[in-house]
Amino acid sequence: MKTTMKSLTYFFALACFTLVASSCSSDDDVPVGPEPGSELELEGSISSDVALDSSLEYTLNGTLSVEAGASLTIPAGTNIATGTGTDVYIIVQKGATIDIAGTPSNPVIMSPASSGSWGGLVIAGNAETTEGIDAIAEVGGILYGGTNAEDNSGSVEYLILRQTGAQINAESQFNGLTLYAVGSGTTLNNIAIFNGQDDGVEFFGGSANLTNFYAENLQDDAVDWTEGWNGVLTNAYVLHTDENFSTAVEADGINGNPTLTNFTAISTVGGTALQFKVESGATITGLSLSGYGTSVDMRDNGALSNVQIEGENADPNLPYTGPATVNVSDFDWATEANSNVNNVLSGEITGNVTLDSSISYSLPGVLSVESGATLTIPAGTTITTGTGTDVYMVVQKGGTININGTETSPVVMAPSGEGAWGGLVIAGKAETTEGIDAIAEVGGIVYGGTDVEDNSGTITYLILRQTGSQINAESQFNGLTLYAVGSMTTLENIAVIGGQDDGVEFFGGSANLTNFYAVDTEDDAVDWTEGWNGVLTNTFVKHTLENFSTAVEADGINGNPTIINFAAVSETNTGTALQFKANSGATITGLSLTGYQTIIDMRDDGPLENVVIDGATGDPSVVYDTATVVESDFSWATN
């Protein structure tokens, strides 16, 4: 091992204590090691067992090779500051072992001290590869490959690798973790790779199993395999927030049919999620993809049957979106510093979480506030959403959300480009005609109970833009969807602008909403069903586009909600203002309608007596043009 004289003395002393302690008969026989904090250079070859010391500072400015028969142990909390360039990497040769013993509170970290990239950790094993026995790697003349599927190259736990991916030649780069024919006897748990210029982990054959893997902003592929890798990848979380990456998964070569269990990949910038070349494939369960333009790419027209997803042949027409199958909080040990994951809202919130208005957040998938948890969003927070069916925020029954916008600093949730998203969904414990623990039309959300005064939190000064993505052939999301939300929930100053479906829809419950603004929602600005019986106060609706449905649509059993000061304007001089289906109705005071062809439509010939306007039964022949709420009351949403 090439190092300093202090380093040589230290390793001799360490060997004396750990390997041949009986020979150390007196204090005079024990060499003195370096002081804690001493800087030691790692480079050259390790031909016998060596253990580092976490109290020392290590640098890696060249190649460190653990030779066959030797072992390198790196204890918890060790930091290795690497240089950059092609020849800076750690290689565990075939027949050698490495034991990286990080912990959640003290992971092992390998990272350059400055800009640039390095070669990461490379391990060569004796397991099988389609390249045969003693294949030669593309770097360093490394030999790998044999016949021992259960080969053991050691143990790697709680390791963070940053800025890997140095260029080898015109066609090849290093990865963060490179596994050449590594066997299943090797332990690989809790590994995180950040900001690499090539792949996160690449398997060249072998049968290695990797559990709890986190990859963020790898410029090529987060997970890559070839040469017939047949191991198992369990609980992988991939995040892309930088453009021009290649894939979340790239597979190539003969199909070793590896298994991926619980794989969550999130992109805020589009791109390809899973790419399979030649005849490669995999068996995947627990797949969640968010934000990708392409879900499955069979680059060489290989057989889709080689890629099994949730027990079926892969279908490139399916987005495979849905709630995260891996909890990103499992990787808090790696992401607390220098990570973009805290800027991305996805998965489940199970505790109390408060956002930071100085951070620009993205919502590429489903964010679920679970029962017993609270999400707080301060004034001025901006959340840029993805688009599509599985991009929405849901507050589950028993969960709480506090959106604390102000008139001068509202909270804004909107896509960055074209397309619609699913908006904000809240499930409560109030009454609905669907009964207790009803199932919503989206996401299997459970709602409904007996607590009329249920409290799901507080929402003030919230702007929702471009909502209404399609759920199925018959249903779409709304801007604000309220499933059996109770009367103690505070809903004030909410604006829905440019939605492809409803502005707000009440599914039962007793929620009260004050100061609601809806512009150009393509279906109904305000919709209710399932016996909603709350109060809607001070509402302004404006339609500037043709082919909308209504300003108000009501359906189902009449819960007789109260509407106070409701103004609606159709600048197209078309459309229906108020539509009541089944036996629905309402008590309305202060109604102002302008520009609608139809004022009141009793679609199913329900009793007009159920619709009371300014103390009298509703009359389809009356214009109802008395001035009430004016648009200027909502200047906070239109500025």
CSV table of N, CA and C in Angstrom, one decimal, residues 19 106 143 249 254 295 421 452 597:
chain,number,residue,atom,x,y,z
A,19,LEU,N,-4.3,-9.0,14.8
A,19,LEU,CA,-4.0,-10.3,14.2
A,19,LEU,C,-3.0,-11.1,15.0
A,106,ASN,N,-24.2,6.8,11.1
A,106,ASN,CA,-22.9,7.0,10.7
A,106,ASN,C,-22.5,6.2,9.4
A,143,LEU,N,-9.9,-9.1,-13.8
A,143,LEU,CA,-10.5,-10.4,-14.1
A,143,LEU,C,-11.7,-10.7,-13.3
A,249,VAL,N,-33.9,2.4,-15.6
A,249,VAL,CA,-33.4,1.1,-15.7
A,249,VAL,C,-33.0,0.9,-17.2
A,254,ILE,N,-28.4,-11.1,-22.9
A,254,ILE,CA,-29.2,-12.3,-22.6
A,254,ILE,C,-30.0,-12.1,-21.4
A,295,SER,N,-42.7,4.8,-20.5
A,295,SER,CA,-42.7,3.8,-19.3
A,295,SER,C,-41.8,2.7,-19.7
A,421,TRP,N,-53.6,17.9,-14.1
A,421,TRP,CA,-53.2,17.1,-13.0
A,421,TRP,C,-54.5,16.9,-12.1
A,452,VAL,N,-70.0,14.7,12.0
A,452,VAL,CA,-70.3,15.9,11.2
A,452,VAL,C,-69.3,17.0,11.3
A,597,GLN,N,-77.6,30.7,-21.3
A,597,GLN,CA,-78.8,30.4,-22.1
A,597,GLN,C,-79.9,29.7,-21.2
